[in-house]
Structures are given as structure tokens and as C-alpha cells.
């Protein structure tokens, strides 16, 4: 009977170890995806800021042209 308990404990430990490995892998994958998404967000924000500055310059040029008419 002790042999059965030992085998069951070994199987339970191996299942636990495998679950931990899978959890660690999932955490690393999630962290990498989060970092990638954050980088994409930063890049998009920079593009938006650039577009906003271009729009502001164009509006001021248009206002100057309209004032000269």
C-alpha cells in the first residue's frame, strides 16, 4: 500500500510541477504581449501628436490666408 501512496504522490507532484511550468510560461507570454501592446500604444500616440501638430500648423496657415483675403 505504501508503494501506491508513493506513486500517487509522485504523480501529484509531477502534475503540480507541470502546472507551475505552464503557469510560468503563460505569465511570460502575457508580459511579452503587454510590453508589445504598450510599445504599439506609445508609437500610435506619437503619430497622433505629430498629426495634431500638422493640423494645427495647417489651420494657422489657413487662418492667415483667410485673413489676407
Short mmCIF file of C-alpha atoms in Angstrom, two decimals:
data_model
loop_
_atom_site.label_atom_id
_atom_site.label_comp_id
_atom_site.label_asym_id
_atom_site.label_seq_id
_atom_site.Cartn_x
_atom_site.Cartn_y
_atom_site.Cartn_z
CA UNK A 1 0.00 0.00 0.00
CA UNK A 2 2.90 2.37 0.68
CA UNK A 3 4.01 1.86 -2.91
CA UNK A 4 0.63 3.06 -4.19
CA UNK A 5 0.74 6.13 -1.96
CA UNK A 6 4.26 6.89 -3.16
CA UNK A 7 3.21 6.56 -6.79
CA UNK A 8 0.19 8.77 -6.22
CA UNK A 9 2.36 11.38 -4.51
CA UNK A 10 4.84 11.27 -7.38
CA UNK A 11 2.06 11.68 -9.93
CA UNK A 12 0.52 14.52 -7.96
CA UNK A 13 3.88 16.25 -7.62
CA UNK A 14 4.61 15.84 -11.34
CA UNK A 15 1.18 17.28 -12.22
CA UNK A 16 1.82 20.20 -9.86
CA UNK A 17 5.28 20.79 -11.33
CA UNK A 18 3.90 20.73 -14.87
CA UNK A 19 1.12 23.15 -13.91
CA UNK A 20 3.74 25.51 -12.46
CA UNK A 21 5.81 25.33 -15.64
CA UNK A 22 2.75 26.08 -17.77
CA UNK A 23 1.75 28.94 -15.47
CA UNK A 24 5.23 30.46 -15.66
CA UNK A 25 5.18 30.18 -19.45
CA UNK A 26 1.75 31.82 -19.62
CA UNK A 27 2.89 34.67 -17.35
CA UNK A 28 5.97 35.31 -19.51
CA UNK A 29 3.87 35.24 -22.66
CA UNK A 30 1.37 37.68 -21.17
CA UNK A 31 4.17 40.02 -20.06
CA UNK A 32 5.67 39.98 -23.56
CA UNK A 33 2.31 40.69 -25.18
CA UNK A 34 1.68 43.51 -22.70
CA UNK A 35 5.07 45.06 -23.49
CA UNK A 36 4.39 44.79 -27.22
CA UNK A 37 0.97 46.40 -26.88
CA UNK A 38 2.36 49.19 -24.72
CA UNK A 39 5.04 49.88 -27.36
CA UNK A 40 2.37 49.98 -30.07
CA UNK A 41 0.31 52.39 -27.98
CA UNK A 42 3.32 54.68 -27.49
CA UNK A 43 4.01 54.65 -31.23
CA UNK A 44 0.38 55.44 -32.04
CA UNK A 45 0.36 58.27 -29.51
CA UNK A 46 3.47 59.74 -31.14
CA UNK A 47 1.79 59.56 -34.55
CA UNK A 48 -1.32 61.26 -33.16
CA UNK A 49 0.78 64.05 -31.65
CA UNK A 50 2.58 64.56 -34.95
CA UNK A 51 -0.71 64.64 -36.86
CA UNK A 52 -2.16 67.11 -34.35
CA UNK A 53 0.81 69.42 -34.76
CA UNK A 54 0.49 69.24 -38.56
CA UNK A 55 -3.23 70.03 -38.29
CA UNK A 56 -2.51 73.00 -36.01
CA UNK A 57 0.07 74.38 -38.48
CA UNK A 58 -2.29 73.94 -41.40
CA UNK A 59 -5.11 75.65 -39.51
CA UNK A 60 -2.88 78.63 -38.72
CA UNK A 61 -1.78 78.84 -42.36
CA UNK A 62 -5.40 78.70 -43.48
CA UNK A 63 -6.36 81.38 -40.98
CA UNK A 64 -3.52 83.59 -42.29
CA UNK A 65 -4.64 83.06 -45.88
CA UNK A 66 -8.24 83.86 -44.99
CA UNK A 67 -7.14 87.00 -43.15
CA UNK A 68 -5.30 88.22 -46.26
CA UNK A 69 -8.40 87.90 -48.47
#
